[in-house]
Short mmCIF file of C-alpha atoms and ligand atoms in Angstrom, two decimals:
data_model
loop_
_atom_site.label_atom_id
_atom_site.label_comp_id
_atom_site.label_asym_id
_atom_site.label_seq_id
_atom_site.Cartn_x
_atom_site.Cartn_y
_atom_site.Cartn_z
CA UNK A 1 -30.63 50.04 -129.87
CA UNK A 2 -27.53 49.93 -128.64
CA UNK A 3 -27.52 53.85 -128.28
CA UNK A 4 -30.87 53.41 -126.04
CA UNK A 5 -29.12 51.06 -123.77
CA UNK A 6 -26.00 53.45 -123.20
CA UNK A 7 -28.30 56.47 -122.63
CA UNK A 8 -30.61 54.41 -120.59
CA UNK A 9 -27.49 53.24 -118.38
CA UNK A 10 -25.96 56.55 -118.43
CA UNK A 11 -29.43 58.14 -116.97
CA UNK A 12 -29.26 55.04 -114.13
CA UNK A 13 -25.92 55.89 -113.30
CA UNK A 14 -26.55 59.65 -112.48
CA UNK A 15 -29.66 58.62 -110.89
CA UNK A 16 -28.28 56.36 -108.80
CA UNK A 17 -25.11 58.76 -108.03
CA UNK A 18 -27.67 61.13 -106.84
CA UNK A 19 -29.43 58.55 -104.41
CA UNK A 20 -25.91 57.85 -102.63
CA UNK A 21 -25.34 61.51 -102.31
CA UNK A 22 -28.89 62.18 -101.03
CA UNK A 23 -28.53 58.88 -98.84
CA UNK A 24 -25.64 60.30 -97.24
CA UNK A 25 -26.46 63.82 -96.54
CA UNK A 26 -30.13 63.95 -96.25
CA UNK A 27 -32.22 60.92 -95.32
CA UNK A 28 -31.75 57.37 -96.04
CA UNK A 29 -34.39 55.65 -98.00
CA UNK A 30 -34.87 51.68 -98.18
CA UNK A 31 -36.91 50.33 -100.79
CA UNK A 32 -39.06 46.96 -99.35
CA UNK A 33 -40.54 45.20 -102.40
CA UNK A 34 -43.42 43.02 -101.39
CA UNK A 35 -44.62 40.28 -103.72
CA UNK A 36 -46.16 36.95 -104.09
CA UNK A 37 -48.41 35.20 -106.63
CA UNK A 38 -52.27 36.43 -106.61
CA UNK A 39 -53.90 35.75 -103.32
CA UNK A 40 -50.90 35.14 -101.35
CA UNK A 41 -51.46 37.70 -98.70
CA UNK A 42 -49.45 41.20 -100.15
CA UNK A 43 -52.28 43.49 -99.45
CA UNK A 44 -53.15 42.18 -95.81
CA UNK A 45 -49.26 42.10 -94.87
CA UNK A 46 -48.75 46.10 -96.32
CA UNK A 47 -51.58 47.24 -94.47
CA UNK A 48 -50.62 45.09 -91.23
CA UNK A 49 -47.06 45.88 -91.10
CA UNK A 50 -47.63 49.63 -91.55
CA UNK A 51 -50.49 50.11 -89.17
CA UNK A 52 -48.25 47.52 -86.74
CA UNK A 53 -45.18 50.00 -87.35
CA UNK A 54 -47.38 53.12 -86.43
CA UNK A 55 -48.84 51.63 -83.44
CA UNK A 56 -45.96 49.63 -82.27
CA UNK A 57 -47.51 47.66 -79.20
CA UNK A 58 -47.32 44.16 -80.69
CA UNK A 59 -43.76 44.65 -82.23
CA UNK A 60 -41.41 43.42 -79.50
CA UNK A 61 -39.48 41.23 -82.12
CA UNK A 62 -38.38 44.58 -83.63
CA UNK A 63 -35.61 45.37 -81.49
CA UNK A 64 -35.10 49.16 -82.26
CA UNK A 65 -38.96 49.21 -80.78
CA UNK A 66 -37.74 46.87 -77.84
CA UNK A 67 -34.98 49.50 -77.07
CA UNK A 68 -37.61 52.54 -77.32
CA UNK A 69 -35.65 53.85 -79.80
CA UNK A 70 -38.75 54.40 -82.64
CA UNK A 71 -40.14 57.94 -81.87
CA UNK A 72 -42.70 57.87 -84.21
CA UNK A 73 -43.92 56.67 -87.93
CA UNK A 74 -45.80 58.23 -90.05
CA UNK A 75 -47.33 58.38 -93.56
CA UNK A 76 -45.95 60.47 -96.54
CA UNK A 77 -46.36 61.46 -99.71
CA UNK A 78 -44.52 58.86 -101.94
CA UNK A 79 -41.46 60.14 -104.03
CA UNK A 80 -42.55 58.45 -107.63
CA UNK A 81 -45.20 60.82 -109.06
CA UNK A 82 -46.34 58.06 -111.75
CA UNK A 83 -47.02 55.21 -109.15
CA UNK A 84 -50.36 54.81 -107.90
CA UNK A 85 -50.63 55.10 -104.19
CA UNK A 86 -51.19 51.76 -101.77
CA UNK A 87 -54.79 52.59 -100.54
CA UNK A 88 -53.51 51.82 -97.08
CA UNK A 89 -56.63 53.67 -95.53
CA UNK A 90 -59.35 51.64 -97.61
CA UNK A 91 -57.41 48.55 -97.01
CA UNK A 92 -57.41 49.28 -93.26
CA UNK A 93 -60.89 49.85 -93.22
CA UNK A 94 -61.69 46.93 -95.06
CA UNK A 95 -59.84 44.86 -91.99
CA UNK A 96 -60.64 47.14 -88.83
CA UNK A 97 -64.28 48.28 -89.33
CA UNK A 98 -67.61 47.11 -87.71
CA UNK A 99 -67.94 44.04 -90.11
CA UNK A 100 -64.73 43.35 -90.81
CA UNK A 101 -63.63 41.98 -94.39
CA UNK A 102 -60.58 40.99 -96.54
CA UNK A 103 -59.62 43.62 -98.82
CA UNK A 104 -60.21 43.42 -102.69
CA UNK A 105 -57.97 42.04 -104.93
CA UNK A 106 -55.39 44.25 -106.35
CA UNK A 107 -53.56 43.74 -109.92
CA UNK A 108 -51.03 46.19 -109.93
CA UNK A 109 -48.04 47.64 -108.78
CA UNK A 110 -48.35 50.54 -105.85
CA UNK A 111 -46.58 52.08 -103.68
CA UNK A 112 -46.24 53.77 -99.68
CA UNK A 113 -43.83 55.69 -97.98
CA UNK A 114 -43.68 55.31 -94.18
CA UNK A 115 -41.09 57.35 -92.36
CA UNK A 116 -39.65 56.50 -88.91
CA UNK A 117 -37.99 58.90 -86.72
CA UNK A 118 -35.45 56.88 -84.84
CA UNK A 119 -32.86 57.62 -82.11
CA UNK A 120 -29.59 56.20 -82.93
CA UNK A 121 -28.14 53.45 -80.73
CA UNK A 122 -24.85 52.68 -79.51
CA UNK A 123 -21.90 55.19 -79.52
CA UNK A 124 -23.44 57.86 -81.24
CA UNK A 125 -26.90 58.01 -79.62
CA UNK A 126 -25.58 60.73 -77.26
CA UNK A 127 -24.05 62.59 -80.07
CA UNK A 128 -26.70 62.78 -82.52
CA UNK A 129 -30.33 63.52 -82.61
CA UNK A 130 -33.16 61.51 -83.71
CA UNK A 131 -32.69 60.68 -87.64
CA UNK A 132 -35.26 59.80 -89.99
CA UNK A 133 -35.49 56.64 -92.23
CA UNK A 134 -38.22 56.62 -95.25
CA UNK A 135 -39.23 53.29 -95.81
CA UNK A 136 -40.65 52.82 -99.27
CA UNK A 137 -42.90 49.97 -99.62
CA UNK A 138 -43.58 48.38 -103.34
CA UNK A 139 -46.25 46.22 -103.80
CA UNK A 140 -46.18 44.12 -107.33
CA UNK A 141 -47.69 41.03 -108.21
CA UNK A 142 -45.23 37.97 -108.42
CA UNK A 143 -46.65 36.82 -111.80
CA UNK A 144 -44.67 39.98 -113.65
CA UNK A 145 -41.28 38.36 -112.62
CA UNK A 146 -42.14 35.46 -114.77
CA UNK A 147 -41.33 37.41 -117.99
CA UNK A 148 -38.04 38.01 -116.90
CA UNK A 149 -37.35 34.91 -119.44
CA UNK A 150 -38.65 36.49 -122.35
CA UNK A 151 -36.09 39.81 -122.03
CA UNK A 152 -33.30 37.93 -123.62
CA UNK A 153 -34.82 35.82 -126.41
CA UNK A 154 -35.80 37.21 -129.96
CA UNK A 155 -39.78 36.68 -131.06
CA UNK A 156 -38.55 33.64 -133.40
CA UNK A 157 -36.95 32.06 -130.42
CA UNK A 158 -39.76 32.70 -127.86
CA UNK A 159 -42.43 31.69 -130.28
CA UNK A 160 -40.58 28.38 -131.20
CA UNK A 161 -40.10 27.21 -127.39
CA UNK A 162 -43.48 28.05 -126.74
CA UNK A 163 -45.00 26.53 -129.59
CA UNK A 164 -43.03 23.45 -128.41
CA UNK A 165 -44.47 23.58 -124.96
CA UNK A 166 -47.82 23.90 -126.06
CA UNK A 167 -48.04 20.54 -128.38
CA UNK A 168 -48.22 19.21 -124.48
CA UNK A 169 -50.63 21.39 -122.85
CA UNK A 170 -54.11 22.11 -123.00
CA UNK A 171 -55.47 24.27 -126.16
CA UNK A 172 -59.17 24.69 -125.77
CA UNK A 173 -59.78 27.49 -128.19
CA UNK A 174 -57.74 25.59 -130.60
CA UNK A 175 -54.67 28.35 -130.68
CA UNK A 176 -52.41 25.51 -132.28
CA UNK A 177 -54.35 24.69 -135.65
CA UNK A 178 -54.52 28.78 -136.32
CA UNK A 179 -50.82 28.97 -135.71
CA UNK A 180 -49.97 28.09 -139.43
CA UNK A 181 -47.26 28.94 -141.54
CA UNK A 182 -49.88 30.33 -144.06
CA UNK A 183 -51.36 32.75 -141.28
CA UNK A 184 -47.97 34.27 -140.24
CA UNK A 185 -47.25 35.00 -143.81
CA UNK A 186 -50.85 36.36 -144.69
CA UNK A 187 -51.46 40.23 -144.53
CA UNK A 188 -52.25 41.25 -141.12
CA UNK A 189 -56.04 41.56 -140.17
CA UNK A 190 -56.86 42.63 -137.05
CA UNK A 191 -59.91 40.64 -136.09
CA UNK A 192 -57.76 37.44 -136.76
CA UNK A 193 -55.07 38.87 -134.71
CA UNK A 194 -57.13 39.13 -131.71
CA UNK A 195 -58.62 35.88 -132.16
CA UNK A 196 -55.30 34.34 -132.13
CA UNK A 197 -54.05 36.00 -129.22
CA UNK A 198 -57.61 35.53 -127.34
CA UNK A 199 -57.26 31.74 -128.27
CA UNK A 200 -53.49 31.67 -126.81
CA UNK A 201 -54.71 33.42 -123.83
CA UNK A 202 -57.11 30.82 -123.12
CA UNK A 203 -54.72 28.00 -123.82
CA UNK A 204 -52.05 30.22 -121.13
CA UNK A 205 -54.89 30.09 -118.57
CA UNK A 206 -55.78 26.39 -119.10
CA UNK A 207 -52.03 25.60 -118.91
CA UNK A 208 -51.73 27.53 -115.46
CA UNK A 209 -55.05 25.65 -114.41
CA UNK A 210 -53.41 22.55 -114.96
CA UNK A 211 -50.01 23.37 -112.77
CA UNK A 212 -47.58 24.52 -115.91
CA UNK A 213 -45.76 27.42 -114.59
CA UNK A 214 -43.90 28.77 -117.59
CA UNK A 215 -46.82 30.57 -119.08
CA UNK A 216 -45.40 33.91 -120.82
CA UNK A 217 -46.32 36.76 -121.28
CA UNK A 218 -47.00 36.92 -117.50
CA UNK A 219 -49.69 40.01 -118.59
CA UNK A 220 -51.65 37.85 -120.69
CA UNK A 221 -52.68 36.22 -117.18
CA UNK A 222 -52.53 39.33 -114.83
CA UNK A 223 -53.29 42.41 -117.53
CA UNK A 224 -54.01 45.38 -115.03
CA UNK A 225 -54.83 48.30 -117.04
CA UNK A 226 -53.16 46.64 -120.43
CA UNK A 227 -56.07 44.68 -121.01
CA UNK A 228 -57.19 44.79 -124.61
CA UNK A 229 -54.28 47.28 -125.91
CA UNK A 230 -51.96 46.22 -128.71
CA UNK A 231 -49.06 45.09 -126.64
CA UNK A 232 -50.85 42.20 -125.40
CA UNK A 233 -52.54 41.10 -128.66
CA UNK A 234 -49.78 38.72 -130.05
CA UNK A 235 -49.01 35.00 -129.91
CA UNK A 236 -46.51 32.84 -130.88
CA UNK A 237 -45.92 31.92 -134.75
CA UNK A 238 -43.98 28.85 -136.33
CA UNK A 239 -40.57 30.58 -138.07
CA UNK A 240 -40.92 32.36 -141.26
CA UNK A 241 -37.76 33.49 -143.47
CA UNK A 242 -37.50 37.32 -143.86
CA UNK A 243 -41.06 37.97 -143.41
CA UNK A 244 -42.36 40.65 -145.91
CA UNK A 245 -43.64 44.03 -144.45
CA UNK A 246 -47.50 44.07 -143.53
CA UNK A 247 -47.80 40.37 -142.63
CA UNK A 248 -49.04 39.02 -139.16
CA UNK A 249 -45.57 37.62 -138.35
CA UNK A 250 -44.05 40.99 -139.00
CA UNK A 251 -46.63 42.82 -136.70
CA UNK A 252 -46.61 40.16 -134.00
CA UNK A 253 -42.91 40.46 -133.86
CA UNK A 254 -43.02 44.46 -133.43
CA UNK A 255 -45.70 43.90 -130.67
CA UNK A 256 -43.79 41.04 -128.80
CA UNK A 257 -40.63 43.74 -128.93
CA UNK A 258 -43.06 46.60 -127.47
CA UNK A 259 -44.27 44.20 -125.00
CA UNK A 260 -40.33 43.79 -124.01
CA UNK A 261 -39.36 47.48 -123.91
CA UNK A 262 -42.89 49.05 -123.11
CA UNK A 263 -43.89 46.28 -120.63
CA UNK A 264 -41.34 44.16 -119.20
CA UNK A 265 -38.46 46.69 -119.11
CA UNK A 266 -40.06 49.65 -117.48
CA UNK A 267 -41.01 47.39 -114.59
CA UNK A 268 -37.75 45.91 -114.06
CA UNK A 269 -35.84 49.45 -114.38
CA UNK A 270 -38.19 51.88 -112.69
CA UNK A 271 -39.37 49.61 -109.93
CA UNK A 272 -37.56 45.97 -109.62
CA UNK A 273 -33.88 47.23 -109.97
CA UNK A 274 -34.50 49.83 -107.21
CA UNK A 275 -35.49 47.49 -104.48
CA UNK A 276 -33.11 47.10 -101.37
CA UNK A 277 -35.22 44.53 -99.53
CA UNK A 278 -37.43 42.02 -100.64
CA UNK A 279 -40.11 39.69 -99.16
CA UNK A 280 -41.54 36.90 -101.25
CA UNK A 281 -45.05 35.59 -99.46
CA UNK A 282 -46.27 32.21 -100.46
CA UNK A 283 -49.68 30.60 -99.60
CA UNK A 284 -47.95 27.36 -98.84
CA UNK A 285 -50.99 25.70 -97.06
CA UNK A 286 -53.21 26.73 -99.77
CA UNK A 287 -51.34 24.81 -101.98
CA UNK A 288 -50.78 22.04 -99.59
CA UNK A 289 -54.87 22.05 -99.11
CA UNK A 290 -55.30 21.90 -102.98
CA UNK A 291 -53.12 18.51 -103.20
CA UNK A 292 -49.68 17.40 -104.69
CA UNK A 293 -49.80 18.76 -107.80
CA UNK A 294 -50.31 22.29 -106.66
CA UNK A 295 -47.74 22.07 -104.78
CA UNK A 296 -45.50 21.04 -107.12
CA UNK A 297 -46.57 23.63 -109.44
CA UNK A 298 -45.89 26.24 -106.50
CA UNK A 299 -42.21 24.90 -106.22
CA UNK A 300 -41.34 25.03 -110.14
CA UNK A 301 -43.59 28.72 -110.15
CA UNK A 302 -41.23 29.71 -107.15
CA UNK A 303 -38.34 28.60 -108.81
CA UNK A 304 -39.08 30.36 -111.68
CA UNK A 305 -40.31 33.72 -110.22
CA UNK A 306 -36.79 33.60 -107.84
CA UNK A 307 -34.57 33.60 -110.95
CA UNK A 308 -34.96 37.27 -110.98
CA UNK A 309 -33.13 37.63 -107.56
CA UNK A 310 -29.94 36.29 -109.21
CA UNK A 311 -28.84 39.16 -111.87
CA UNK A 312 -26.13 37.17 -113.00
CA UNK A 313 -28.13 34.59 -114.86
CA UNK A 314 -29.67 37.36 -117.26
CA UNK A 315 -27.81 39.95 -119.13
CA UNK A 316 -30.61 42.25 -119.38
CA UNK A 317 -30.88 42.28 -115.50
CA UNK A 318 -27.09 42.85 -114.84
CA UNK A 319 -27.48 45.85 -116.94
CA UNK A 320 -30.11 47.44 -115.13
CA UNK A 321 -28.95 46.64 -111.80
CA UNK A 322 -25.49 47.89 -112.51
CA UNK A 323 -23.78 46.17 -109.52
CA UNK A 324 -26.66 47.40 -107.00
CA UNK A 325 -28.26 44.48 -105.28
CA UNK A 326 -31.08 43.36 -103.24
CA UNK A 327 -29.68 42.16 -99.92
CA UNK A 328 -31.94 40.72 -98.02
CA UNK A 329 -34.76 38.39 -99.18
CA UNK A 330 -37.21 36.87 -97.08
CA UNK A 331 -39.44 33.96 -97.96
CA UNK A 332 -42.71 33.96 -96.02
CA UNK A 333 -45.24 31.34 -95.69
CA UNK A 334 -48.65 33.49 -95.10
CA UNK A 335 -51.91 32.75 -93.11
CA UNK A 336 -49.97 30.67 -90.38
CA UNK A 337 -53.05 31.55 -88.36
CA UNK A 338 -54.78 28.62 -89.82
CA UNK A 339 -52.38 26.19 -87.96
CA UNK A 340 -51.96 26.10 -83.93
CA UNK A 341 -48.70 27.20 -83.33
CA UNK A 342 -47.34 23.75 -82.57
CA UNK A 343 -47.24 23.14 -86.52
CA UNK A 344 -45.25 26.72 -87.15
CA UNK A 345 -42.00 24.90 -87.01
CA UNK A 346 -43.17 22.49 -89.81
CA UNK A 347 -44.53 25.29 -92.16
CA UNK A 348 -41.68 26.90 -92.06
CA UNK A 349 -39.76 23.66 -92.59
CA UNK A 350 -42.09 23.27 -95.66
CA UNK A 351 -41.36 26.98 -96.88
CA UNK A 352 -37.33 26.41 -96.62
CA UNK A 353 -37.40 23.02 -98.87
CA UNK A 354 -39.92 24.99 -101.24
CA UNK A 355 -37.45 27.59 -101.96
CA UNK A 356 -34.20 25.76 -100.98
CA UNK A 357 -32.74 25.54 -104.77
CA UNK A 358 -33.28 29.55 -104.94
CA UNK A 359 -32.07 30.25 -101.53
CA UNK A 360 -28.86 28.91 -101.85
CA UNK A 361 -28.45 30.43 -105.28
CA UNK A 362 -29.16 34.01 -103.93
CA UNK A 363 -26.92 33.70 -100.62
CA UNK A 364 -24.22 32.61 -103.56
CA UNK A 365 -24.91 36.01 -105.32
CA UNK A 366 -24.51 37.78 -101.82
CA UNK A 367 -28.08 38.19 -100.21
CA UNK A 368 -29.01 37.11 -96.99
CA UNK A 369 -32.35 35.08 -97.20
CA UNK A 370 -34.40 33.53 -94.40
CA UNK A 371 -37.38 31.77 -94.42
CA UNK A 372 -40.44 31.94 -91.75
CA UNK A 373 -44.34 31.38 -91.50
CA UNK A 374 -46.35 34.35 -90.21
CA UNK A 375 -49.92 35.84 -90.44
CA UNK A 376 -49.88 39.37 -90.98
CA UNK A 377 -53.53 39.63 -89.74
CA UNK A 378 -54.54 36.82 -87.02
CA UNK A 379 -58.18 35.99 -87.59
CA UNK A 380 -57.99 32.90 -85.18
CA UNK A 381 -57.33 31.76 -81.56
CA UNK A 382 -55.97 28.44 -80.42
CA UNK A 383 -57.72 25.56 -78.64
CA UNK A 384 -56.85 22.06 -77.77
CA UNK A 385 -60.01 19.76 -78.44
CA UNK A 386 -60.45 16.12 -77.50
CA UNK A 387 -61.34 13.89 -80.17
CA UNK A 388 -61.55 10.13 -80.54
CA UNK A 389 -59.15 9.76 -77.12
CA UNK A 390 -56.59 12.24 -78.43
CA UNK A 391 -56.18 15.78 -77.95
CA UNK A 392 -56.14 17.87 -81.45
CA UNK A 393 -54.24 21.29 -81.50
CA UNK A 394 -57.42 23.28 -83.41
CA UNK A 395 -57.82 26.84 -84.32
CA UNK A 396 -61.08 28.78 -84.03
CA UNK A 397 -62.79 31.83 -85.91
CA UNK A 398 -65.45 32.99 -88.01
CA UNK A 399 -65.99 30.80 -90.97
CA UNK A 400 -66.45 33.33 -94.22
CA UNK A 401 -69.53 31.26 -95.66
CA UNK A 402 -71.80 30.94 -92.65
CA UNK A 403 -70.42 34.28 -90.49
CA UNK A 404 -70.50 30.94 -87.52
CA UNK A 405 -67.86 30.22 -84.94
CA UNK A 406 -65.87 26.90 -85.53
CA UNK A 407 -63.06 25.29 -84.14
CA UNK A 408 -60.88 23.19 -86.72
CA UNK A 409 -58.06 21.02 -86.94
CA UNK A 410 -56.33 21.18 -90.38
CA UNK A 411 -54.62 18.10 -90.36
CA UNK A 412 -50.96 17.32 -89.07
CA UNK A 413 -48.03 18.44 -91.30
CA UNK A 414 -45.05 16.20 -91.72
CA UNK A 415 -42.30 16.46 -89.59
CA UNK A 416 -39.91 15.93 -92.88
CA UNK A 417 -40.91 18.42 -95.35
CA UNK A 418 -39.50 16.05 -97.78
CA UNK A 419 -42.69 13.80 -97.61
CA UNK A 420 -44.82 16.17 -98.83
CA UNK A 421 -42.25 17.35 -101.75
CA UNK A 422 -41.16 14.16 -103.22
CA UNK A 423 -45.10 13.05 -103.00
CA UNK A 424 -45.82 16.31 -105.23
CA UNK A 425 -42.86 15.61 -107.55
CA UNK A 426 -44.23 12.35 -108.51
CA UNK A 427 -47.32 13.70 -109.42
CA UNK A 428 -50.04 11.99 -107.41
CA UNK A 429 -53.22 13.20 -107.15
CA UNK A 430 -53.93 12.97 -103.50
CA UNK A 431 -51.73 12.96 -100.34
CA UNK A 432 -51.19 9.43 -99.28
CA UNK A 433 -51.16 9.44 -95.03
CA UNK A 434 -52.96 12.74 -94.31
CA UNK A 435 -55.93 14.86 -95.66
CA UNK A 436 -55.09 18.47 -95.20
CA UNK A 437 -58.01 21.26 -95.18
CA UNK A 438 -57.61 24.78 -94.93
CA UNK A 439 -61.04 27.18 -93.64
CA UNK A 440 -61.64 30.63 -94.85
CA UNK A 441 -61.71 32.62 -91.83
CA UNK A 442 -63.08 35.88 -91.91
CA UNK A 443 -61.23 38.47 -90.08
CA UNK A 444 -62.20 38.96 -86.27
CA UNK A 445 -63.74 42.02 -84.82
CA UNK A 446 -61.31 43.97 -83.08
CA UNK A 447 -61.06 46.53 -80.25
CA UNK A 448 -57.71 47.67 -80.02
CA UNK A 449 -55.98 49.37 -76.87
CA UNK A 450 -54.47 52.51 -77.79
CA UNK A 451 -50.79 52.15 -79.07
CA UNK A 452 -51.63 48.47 -80.14
CA UNK A 453 -51.74 47.76 -83.97
CA UNK A 454 -53.91 44.54 -85.35
CA UNK A 455 -53.02 41.07 -84.16
CA UNK A 456 -50.54 39.09 -86.08
CA UNK A 457 -47.80 36.32 -85.84
CA UNK A 458 -44.43 36.98 -86.15
CA UNK A 459 -44.82 40.04 -88.13
CA UNK A 460 -42.48 41.73 -85.70
CA UNK A 461 -39.69 39.20 -86.80
CA UNK A 462 -40.55 39.70 -90.22
CA UNK A 463 -39.66 43.43 -89.72
CA UNK A 464 -36.38 43.01 -87.83
CA UNK A 465 -34.98 40.90 -90.61
CA UNK A 466 -36.35 43.05 -93.19
CA UNK A 467 -35.05 46.56 -91.84
CA UNK A 468 -34.26 45.89 -88.22
CA UNK A 469 -30.53 46.87 -88.91
CA UNK A 470 -31.42 50.23 -90.69
CA UNK A 471 -33.27 51.59 -87.55
N1 GTP B 1 -56.26 33.92 -91.81
C1 GTP B 1 -55.65 34.73 -92.65
N2 GTP B 1 -55.99 35.00 -93.98
C2 GTP B 1 -55.07 35.64 -94.57
C3 GTP B 1 -54.29 36.33 -94.15
N3 GTP B 1 -53.44 37.35 -95.20
C4 GTP B 1 -54.35 37.09 -96.20
N4 GTP B 1 -55.49 36.24 -96.04
C5 GTP B 1 -56.55 35.67 -96.86
O1 GTP B 1 -55.75 35.65 -98.27
C6 GTP B 1 -56.58 36.73 -99.08
C7 GTP B 1 -55.66 37.45 -99.98
O2 GTP B 1 -54.80 38.33 -99.43
P1 GTP B 1 -54.66 39.64 -99.69
O3 GTP B 1 -53.55 40.51 -99.00
O4 GTP B 1 -55.41 40.39 -100.79
O5 GTP B 1 -53.63 38.90 -101.06
P2 GTP B 1 -53.10 39.68 -102.23
O6 GTP B 1 -51.50 38.83 -102.46
O7 GTP B 1 -52.68 41.03 -102.34
O8 GTP B 1 -53.76 39.18 -103.59
P3 GTP B 1 -53.87 39.74 -104.93
O9 GTP B 1 -54.09 41.53 -104.96
O10 GTP B 1 -55.25 39.34 -105.39
O11 GTP B 1 -52.81 39.66 -105.78
C8 GTP B 1 -57.46 37.51 -98.20
O12 GTP B 1 -58.53 37.92 -98.82
C9 GTP B 1 -57.77 36.45 -97.16
O13 GTP B 1 -58.54 35.74 -97.18
C10 GTP B 1 -53.73 36.44 -92.83
O14 GTP B 1 -53.13 36.70 -92.11
N5 GTP B 1 -54.73 35.27 -92.01
MG1 MG B 2 -53.60 42.59 -103.04
#
């Protein structure tokens, strides 16, 4: 155990030394992580960001662009041979085709390299020719960050923690009655192991649906290409003193360790620890629409996810980061085109409040953070509509279900975000003084002028925060 960790650290040190040398003497690379819970808007964000960096007519908020210093941006083969490529062309085709539709859900990590040729600014501009920045964009599910808490736990400690939690949670397939000491000490019987893992997974899904956020292991909920494999076929068991070989307990313990070393560790080591910048996308409007419980769950889940951005809290993380850190983190409420711009400030304030604890801590750990609301792909236009003697700020777009055009008023977000968050914390079922609703709009049919990327809201500002200082 100890030997492998030392060997691992050594290779990593050599690797990072290698990175530094190539960064100084050759072309610098910036790794941008894009994450968020499922359906937060990661795929649309990356697709539109890349399209708008290649055709920069709608990116005035990116300073290097407004100074006309970005000469070209082009896609390149990515540097990591074992990572799937982010399928940019297919996703863009979906959004920009003759019958535009949203891209399919993606369930695993993927990567894309965009290279930007830039003229240096300031004093150096006359002395140096253009230089190239490689932007490596990594898309990964936020759910995977939730596993971090397992790394510093033994199977025994994790089992006890989960079994205690489960006592107060739904258990539709009756996992708890199966998880007895007798079962734990019985000889391993694979069909029994599979039934238990399946019942435990059902319980995790049910707990998630009821708004509980600590639902580990994360891959049980979002298995990617690991579905059905032995590393996902285990469950917590009651403690057994010196379990005998060949028992269910010993096998589940072995699979738990395999899950840590083969699933969690490689992700954090090979992908997460190499990020320089991070954007966390949050569908805050979707949660507000779903009600107070969903907002409170979102707040808690975000807090759990964001512990990953504080390496000091986990010995495992400190080890793999080796002093390196993510130095800028942007928290972005997505799909802001569901709101008239007069409400965007309120959405940003809600986003700030939702991530306040985590942002304070990240800042403490040396990372610069910001919150913002954006739409990666604007699917609506704005309109003021008179209604019962007042004018309501509405948005208009094509409805997903019917394909018809409709104008729509989503409700008035509160000036003070704590109105929403405190109602959410008290666990009420519905908002008291407002109804919120979000329509599903289809992406609009687009005819773009040459040099123009897809329409968006504040994507240029997000890009400026995330990469502007390196251009
Ligand atoms: N109106 C609007 N809707 C958006 C925008 N971005 C995302 N959406 C909606 O959110 C859905 C999810 O977006 P994706 O980009 O696929 O989200 P994801 O995080 O990649 O989702 P998974 O791959 O399933 O984890 C889309 O199908 C759209 O319905 C946006 O900028 N505006
Ligand atoms: Mg996706």
